[in-house]
mmCIF file with all atom_site columns, C-alpha atoms in Angstrom:
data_model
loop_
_atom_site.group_PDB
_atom_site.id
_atom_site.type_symbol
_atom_site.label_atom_id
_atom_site.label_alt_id
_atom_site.label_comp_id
_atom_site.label_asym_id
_atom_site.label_entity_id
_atom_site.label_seq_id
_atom_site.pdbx_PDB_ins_code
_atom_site.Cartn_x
_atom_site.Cartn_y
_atom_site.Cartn_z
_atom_site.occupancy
_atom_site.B_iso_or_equiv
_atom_site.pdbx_formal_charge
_atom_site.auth_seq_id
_atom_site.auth_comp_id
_atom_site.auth_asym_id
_atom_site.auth_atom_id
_atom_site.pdbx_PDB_model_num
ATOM 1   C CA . UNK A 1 1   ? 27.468 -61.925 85.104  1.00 50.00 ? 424 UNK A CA 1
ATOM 2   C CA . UNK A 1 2   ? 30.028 -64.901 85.027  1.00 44.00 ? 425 UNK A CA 1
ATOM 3   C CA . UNK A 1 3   ? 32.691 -61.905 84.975  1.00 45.00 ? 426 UNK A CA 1
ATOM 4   C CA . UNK A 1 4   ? 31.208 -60.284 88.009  1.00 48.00 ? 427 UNK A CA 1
ATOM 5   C CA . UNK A 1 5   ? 31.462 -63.792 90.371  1.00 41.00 ? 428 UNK A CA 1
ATOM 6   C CA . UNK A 1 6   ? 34.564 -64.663 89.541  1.00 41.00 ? 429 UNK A CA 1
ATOM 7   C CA . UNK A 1 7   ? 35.351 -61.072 90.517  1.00 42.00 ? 430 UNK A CA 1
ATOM 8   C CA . UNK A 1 8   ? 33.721 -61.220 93.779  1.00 39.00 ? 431 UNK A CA 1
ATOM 9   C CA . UNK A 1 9   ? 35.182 -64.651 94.474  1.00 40.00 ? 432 UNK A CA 1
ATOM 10  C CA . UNK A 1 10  ? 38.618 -63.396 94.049  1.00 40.00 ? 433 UNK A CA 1
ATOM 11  C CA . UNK A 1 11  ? 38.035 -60.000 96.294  1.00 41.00 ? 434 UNK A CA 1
ATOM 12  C CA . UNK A 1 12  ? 37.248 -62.706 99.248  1.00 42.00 ? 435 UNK A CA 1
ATOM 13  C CA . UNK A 1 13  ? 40.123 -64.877 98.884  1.00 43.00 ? 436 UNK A CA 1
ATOM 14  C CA . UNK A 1 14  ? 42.051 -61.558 98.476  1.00 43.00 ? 437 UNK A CA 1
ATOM 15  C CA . UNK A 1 15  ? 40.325 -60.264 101.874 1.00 44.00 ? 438 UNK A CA 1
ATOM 16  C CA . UNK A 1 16  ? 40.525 -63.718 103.842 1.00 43.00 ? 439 UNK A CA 1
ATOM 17  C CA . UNK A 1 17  ? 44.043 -64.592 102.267 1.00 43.00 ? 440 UNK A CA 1
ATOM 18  C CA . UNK A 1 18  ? 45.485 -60.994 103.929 1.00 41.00 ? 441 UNK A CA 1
ATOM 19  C CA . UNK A 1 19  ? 43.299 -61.273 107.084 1.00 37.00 ? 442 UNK A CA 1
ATOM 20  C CA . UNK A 1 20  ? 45.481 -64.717 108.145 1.00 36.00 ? 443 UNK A CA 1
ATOM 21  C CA . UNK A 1 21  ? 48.372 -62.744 107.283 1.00 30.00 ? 444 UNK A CA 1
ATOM 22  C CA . UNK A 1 22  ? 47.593 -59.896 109.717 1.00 37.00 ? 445 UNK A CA 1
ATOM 23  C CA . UNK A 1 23  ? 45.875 -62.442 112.076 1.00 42.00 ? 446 UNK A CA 1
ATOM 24  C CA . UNK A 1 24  ? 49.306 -64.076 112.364 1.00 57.00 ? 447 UNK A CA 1
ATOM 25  C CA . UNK A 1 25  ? 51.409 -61.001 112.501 1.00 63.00 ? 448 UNK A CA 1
ATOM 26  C CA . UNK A 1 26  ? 49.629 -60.096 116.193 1.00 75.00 ? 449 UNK A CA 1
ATOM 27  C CA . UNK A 1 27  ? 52.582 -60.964 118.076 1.00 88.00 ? 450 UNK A CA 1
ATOM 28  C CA . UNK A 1 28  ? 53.727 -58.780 120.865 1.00 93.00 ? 451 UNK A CA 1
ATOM 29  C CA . UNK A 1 29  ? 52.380 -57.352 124.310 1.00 96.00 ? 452 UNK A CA 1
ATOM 30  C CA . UNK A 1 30  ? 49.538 -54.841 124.854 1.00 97.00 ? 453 UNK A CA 1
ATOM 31  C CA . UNK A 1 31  ? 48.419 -53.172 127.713 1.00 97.00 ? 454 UNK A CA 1
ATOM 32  C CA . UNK A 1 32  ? 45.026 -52.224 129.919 1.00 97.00 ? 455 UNK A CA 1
ATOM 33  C CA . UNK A 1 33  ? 46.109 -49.105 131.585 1.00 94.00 ? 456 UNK A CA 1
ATOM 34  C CA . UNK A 1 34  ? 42.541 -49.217 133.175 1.00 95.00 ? 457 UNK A CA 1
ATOM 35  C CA . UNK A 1 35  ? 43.443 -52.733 134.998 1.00 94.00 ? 458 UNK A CA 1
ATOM 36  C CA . UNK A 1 36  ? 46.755 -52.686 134.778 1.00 93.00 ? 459 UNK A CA 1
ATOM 37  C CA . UNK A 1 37  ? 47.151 -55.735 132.891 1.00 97.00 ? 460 UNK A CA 1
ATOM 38  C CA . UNK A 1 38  ? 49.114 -57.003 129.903 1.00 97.00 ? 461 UNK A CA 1
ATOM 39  C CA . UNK A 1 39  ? 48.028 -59.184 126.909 1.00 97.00 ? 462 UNK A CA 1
ATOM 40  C CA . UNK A 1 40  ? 50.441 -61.113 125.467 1.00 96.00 ? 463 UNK A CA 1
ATOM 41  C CA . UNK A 1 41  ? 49.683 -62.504 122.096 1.00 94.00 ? 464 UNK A CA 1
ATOM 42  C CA . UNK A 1 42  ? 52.850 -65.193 121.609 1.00 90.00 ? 465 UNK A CA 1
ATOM 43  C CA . UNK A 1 43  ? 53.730 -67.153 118.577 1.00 82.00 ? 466 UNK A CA 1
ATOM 44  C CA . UNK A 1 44  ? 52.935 -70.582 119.600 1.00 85.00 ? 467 UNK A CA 1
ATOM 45  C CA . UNK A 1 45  ? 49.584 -69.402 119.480 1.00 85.00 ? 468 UNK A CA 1
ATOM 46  C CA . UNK A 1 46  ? 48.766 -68.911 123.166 1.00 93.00 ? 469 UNK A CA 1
ATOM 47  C CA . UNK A 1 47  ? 47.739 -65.380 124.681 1.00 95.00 ? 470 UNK A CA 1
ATOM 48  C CA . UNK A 1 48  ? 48.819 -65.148 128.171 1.00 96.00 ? 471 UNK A CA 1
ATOM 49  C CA . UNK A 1 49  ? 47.636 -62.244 130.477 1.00 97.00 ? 472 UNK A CA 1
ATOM 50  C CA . UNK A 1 50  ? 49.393 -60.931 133.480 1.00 97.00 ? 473 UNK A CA 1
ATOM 51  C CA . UNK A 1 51  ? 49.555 -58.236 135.795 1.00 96.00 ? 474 UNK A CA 1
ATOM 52  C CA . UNK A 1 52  ? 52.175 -55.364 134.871 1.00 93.00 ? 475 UNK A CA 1
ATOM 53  C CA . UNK A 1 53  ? 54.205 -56.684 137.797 1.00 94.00 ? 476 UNK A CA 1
ATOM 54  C CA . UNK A 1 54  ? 54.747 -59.753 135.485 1.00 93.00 ? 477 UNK A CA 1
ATOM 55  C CA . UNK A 1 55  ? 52.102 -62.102 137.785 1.00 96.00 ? 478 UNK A CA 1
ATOM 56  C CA . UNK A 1 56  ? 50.533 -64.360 135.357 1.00 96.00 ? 479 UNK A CA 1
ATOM 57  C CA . UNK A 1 57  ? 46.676 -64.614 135.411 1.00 96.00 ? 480 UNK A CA 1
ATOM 58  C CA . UNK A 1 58  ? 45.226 -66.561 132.847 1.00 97.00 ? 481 UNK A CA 1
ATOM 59  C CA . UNK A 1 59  ? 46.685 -68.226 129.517 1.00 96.00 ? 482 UNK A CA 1
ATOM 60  C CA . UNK A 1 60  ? 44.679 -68.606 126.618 1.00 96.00 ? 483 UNK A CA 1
ATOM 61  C CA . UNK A 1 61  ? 45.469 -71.541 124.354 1.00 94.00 ? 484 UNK A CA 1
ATOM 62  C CA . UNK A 1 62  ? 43.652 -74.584 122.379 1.00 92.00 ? 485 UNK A CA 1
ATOM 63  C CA . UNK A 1 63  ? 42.651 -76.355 125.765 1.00 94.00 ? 486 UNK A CA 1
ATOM 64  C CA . UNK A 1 64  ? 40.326 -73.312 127.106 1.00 95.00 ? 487 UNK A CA 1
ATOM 65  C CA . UNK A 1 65  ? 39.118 -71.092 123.975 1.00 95.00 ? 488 UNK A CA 1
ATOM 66  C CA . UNK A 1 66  ? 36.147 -71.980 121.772 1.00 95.00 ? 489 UNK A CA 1
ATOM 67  C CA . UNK A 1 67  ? 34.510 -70.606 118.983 1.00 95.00 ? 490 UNK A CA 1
ATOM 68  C CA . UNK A 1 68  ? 37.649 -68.593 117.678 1.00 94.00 ? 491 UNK A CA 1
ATOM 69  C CA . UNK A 1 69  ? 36.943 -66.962 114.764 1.00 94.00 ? 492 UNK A CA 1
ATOM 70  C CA . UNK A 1 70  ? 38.185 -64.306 112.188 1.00 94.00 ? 493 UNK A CA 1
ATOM 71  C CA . UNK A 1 71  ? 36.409 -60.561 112.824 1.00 93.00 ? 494 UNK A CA 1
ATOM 72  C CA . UNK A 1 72  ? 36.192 -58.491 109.739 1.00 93.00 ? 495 UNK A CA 1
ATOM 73  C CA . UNK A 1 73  ? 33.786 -55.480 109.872 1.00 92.00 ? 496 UNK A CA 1
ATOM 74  C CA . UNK A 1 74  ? 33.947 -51.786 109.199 1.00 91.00 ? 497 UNK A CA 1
ATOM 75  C CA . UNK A 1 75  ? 35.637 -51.050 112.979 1.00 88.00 ? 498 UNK A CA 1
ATOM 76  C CA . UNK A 1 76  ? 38.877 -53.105 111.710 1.00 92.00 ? 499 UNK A CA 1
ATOM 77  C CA . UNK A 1 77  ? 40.017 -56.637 111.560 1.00 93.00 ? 500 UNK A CA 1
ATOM 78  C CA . UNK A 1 78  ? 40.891 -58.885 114.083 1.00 93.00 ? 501 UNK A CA 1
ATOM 79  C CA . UNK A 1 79  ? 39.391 -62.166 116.332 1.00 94.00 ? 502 UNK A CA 1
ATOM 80  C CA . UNK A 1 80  ? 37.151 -63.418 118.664 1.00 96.00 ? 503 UNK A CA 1
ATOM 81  C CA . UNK A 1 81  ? 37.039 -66.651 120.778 1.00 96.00 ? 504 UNK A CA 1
ATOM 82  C CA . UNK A 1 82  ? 34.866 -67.570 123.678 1.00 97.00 ? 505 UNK A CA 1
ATOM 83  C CA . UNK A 1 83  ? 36.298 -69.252 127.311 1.00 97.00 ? 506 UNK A CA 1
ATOM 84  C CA . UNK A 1 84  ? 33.833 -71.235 129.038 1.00 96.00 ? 507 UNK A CA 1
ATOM 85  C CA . UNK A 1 85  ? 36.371 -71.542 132.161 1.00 97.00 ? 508 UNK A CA 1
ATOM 86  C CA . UNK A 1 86  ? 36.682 -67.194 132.468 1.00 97.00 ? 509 UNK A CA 1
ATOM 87  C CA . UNK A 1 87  ? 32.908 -67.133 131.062 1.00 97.00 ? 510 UNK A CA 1
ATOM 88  C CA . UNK A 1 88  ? 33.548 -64.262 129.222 1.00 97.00 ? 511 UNK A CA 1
ATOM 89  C CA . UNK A 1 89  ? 33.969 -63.423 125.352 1.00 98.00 ? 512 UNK A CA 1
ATOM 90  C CA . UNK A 1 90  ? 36.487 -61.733 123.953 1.00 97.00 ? 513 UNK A CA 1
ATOM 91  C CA . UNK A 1 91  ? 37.313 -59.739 120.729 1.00 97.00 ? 514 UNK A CA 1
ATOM 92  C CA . UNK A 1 92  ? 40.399 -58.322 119.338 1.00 96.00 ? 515 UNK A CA 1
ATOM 93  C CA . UNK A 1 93  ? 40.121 -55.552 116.450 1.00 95.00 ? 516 UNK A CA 1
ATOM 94  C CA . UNK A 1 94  ? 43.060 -53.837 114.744 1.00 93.00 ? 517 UNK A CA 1
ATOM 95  C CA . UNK A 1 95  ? 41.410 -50.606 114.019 1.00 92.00 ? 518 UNK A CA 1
ATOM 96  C CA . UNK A 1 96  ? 41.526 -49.120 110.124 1.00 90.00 ? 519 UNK A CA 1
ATOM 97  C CA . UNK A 1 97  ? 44.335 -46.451 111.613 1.00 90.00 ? 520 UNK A CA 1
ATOM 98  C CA . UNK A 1 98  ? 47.837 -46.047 111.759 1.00 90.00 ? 521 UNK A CA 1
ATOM 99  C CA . UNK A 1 99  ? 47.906 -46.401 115.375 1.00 91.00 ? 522 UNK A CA 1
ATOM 100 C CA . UNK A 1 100 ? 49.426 -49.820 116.768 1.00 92.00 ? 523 UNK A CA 1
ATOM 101 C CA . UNK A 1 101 ? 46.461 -49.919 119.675 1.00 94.00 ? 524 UNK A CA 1
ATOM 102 C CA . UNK A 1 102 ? 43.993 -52.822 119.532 1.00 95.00 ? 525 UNK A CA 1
ATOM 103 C CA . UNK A 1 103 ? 40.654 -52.449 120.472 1.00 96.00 ? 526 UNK A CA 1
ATOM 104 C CA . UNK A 1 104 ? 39.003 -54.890 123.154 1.00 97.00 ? 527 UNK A CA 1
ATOM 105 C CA . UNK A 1 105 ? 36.086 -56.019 123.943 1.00 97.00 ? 528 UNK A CA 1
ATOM 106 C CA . UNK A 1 106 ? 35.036 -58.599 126.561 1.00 97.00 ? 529 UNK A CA 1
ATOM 107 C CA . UNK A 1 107 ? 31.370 -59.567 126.750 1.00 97.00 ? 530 UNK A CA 1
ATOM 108 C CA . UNK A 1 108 ? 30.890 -61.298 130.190 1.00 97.00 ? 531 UNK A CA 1
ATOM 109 C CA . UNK A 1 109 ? 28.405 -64.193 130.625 1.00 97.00 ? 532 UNK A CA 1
ATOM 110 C CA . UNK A 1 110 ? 26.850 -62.874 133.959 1.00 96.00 ? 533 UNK A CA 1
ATOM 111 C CA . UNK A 1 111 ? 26.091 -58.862 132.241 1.00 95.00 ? 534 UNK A CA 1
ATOM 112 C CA . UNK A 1 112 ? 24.627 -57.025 128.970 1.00 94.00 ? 535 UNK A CA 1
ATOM 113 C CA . UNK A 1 113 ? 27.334 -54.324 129.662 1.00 96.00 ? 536 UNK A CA 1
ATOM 114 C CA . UNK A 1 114 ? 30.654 -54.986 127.735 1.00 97.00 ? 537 UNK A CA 1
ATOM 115 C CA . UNK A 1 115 ? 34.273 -53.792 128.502 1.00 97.00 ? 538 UNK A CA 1
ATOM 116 C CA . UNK A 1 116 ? 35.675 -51.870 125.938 1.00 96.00 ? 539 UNK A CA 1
ATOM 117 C CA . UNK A 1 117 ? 38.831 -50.342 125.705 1.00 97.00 ? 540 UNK A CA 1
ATOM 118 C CA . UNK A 1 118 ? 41.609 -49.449 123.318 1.00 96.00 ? 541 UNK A CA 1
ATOM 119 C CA . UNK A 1 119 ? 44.963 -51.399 124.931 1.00 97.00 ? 542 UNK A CA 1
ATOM 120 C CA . UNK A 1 120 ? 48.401 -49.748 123.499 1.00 96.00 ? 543 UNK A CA 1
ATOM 121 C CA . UNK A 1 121 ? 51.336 -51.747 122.179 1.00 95.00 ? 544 UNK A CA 1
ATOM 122 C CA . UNK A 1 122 ? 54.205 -52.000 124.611 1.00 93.00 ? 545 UNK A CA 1
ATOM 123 C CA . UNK A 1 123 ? 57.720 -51.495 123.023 1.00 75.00 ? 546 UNK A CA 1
#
């Protein structure tokens, strides 16, 4: 039994030990085609998103996100934070594929009906 724990105990550090590593790879921009917007996830930390024409909109950063959190499940890998000022939730997930698309999700305070859609790496 002893064997089995220390097993288990090692598979998690494994999992949440290459899940920060991923978590802090997510660097680059990604865009909405259906709003024509662009999510840019920088490495100070901060996601900023814009308008294809380069018009900022909103940035996301320590002063305006709560609740961020790792997101591990059987869709992918990936975050979520909430932002009281945009009252929405939001979730990234890096599907289990080899595409380099993220899957969003944004869970508005004022609705039941979520925004989903799969925004595609910009080169």
């Amino acid at each position: 039994m002893k064997k089995i724990l220390a097993f288990a105990a090692v598979a998690v550090m494994a999992v949440a030990g290459a899940f920060a590593l991923d978590l802090g790879e997510i660097k680059g921009t990604w865009q909405d085609k259906n709003w024509d917007a662009n999510w840019t996830f920088a490495a100070d930390g901060k996601i900023v998103l814009t308008k294809t024409n380069g018009e900022e909109v909103f940035t996301f950063d320590d002063t305006n996100v709560n609740n961020f959190k790792p997101v591990v499940n059987s869709n992918g890998v990936g975050f979520s934070f909430y932002c009281k000022e945009t009252e929405r939730s939001y979730q990234f997930l890096k599907p289990i594929t080899l595409s380099t698309d993220l899957s969003m999700t944004v869970n508005p305070d004022w609705t039941d009906t979520d925004y989903t859609v799969a925004i595609e790496l910009q080169k």
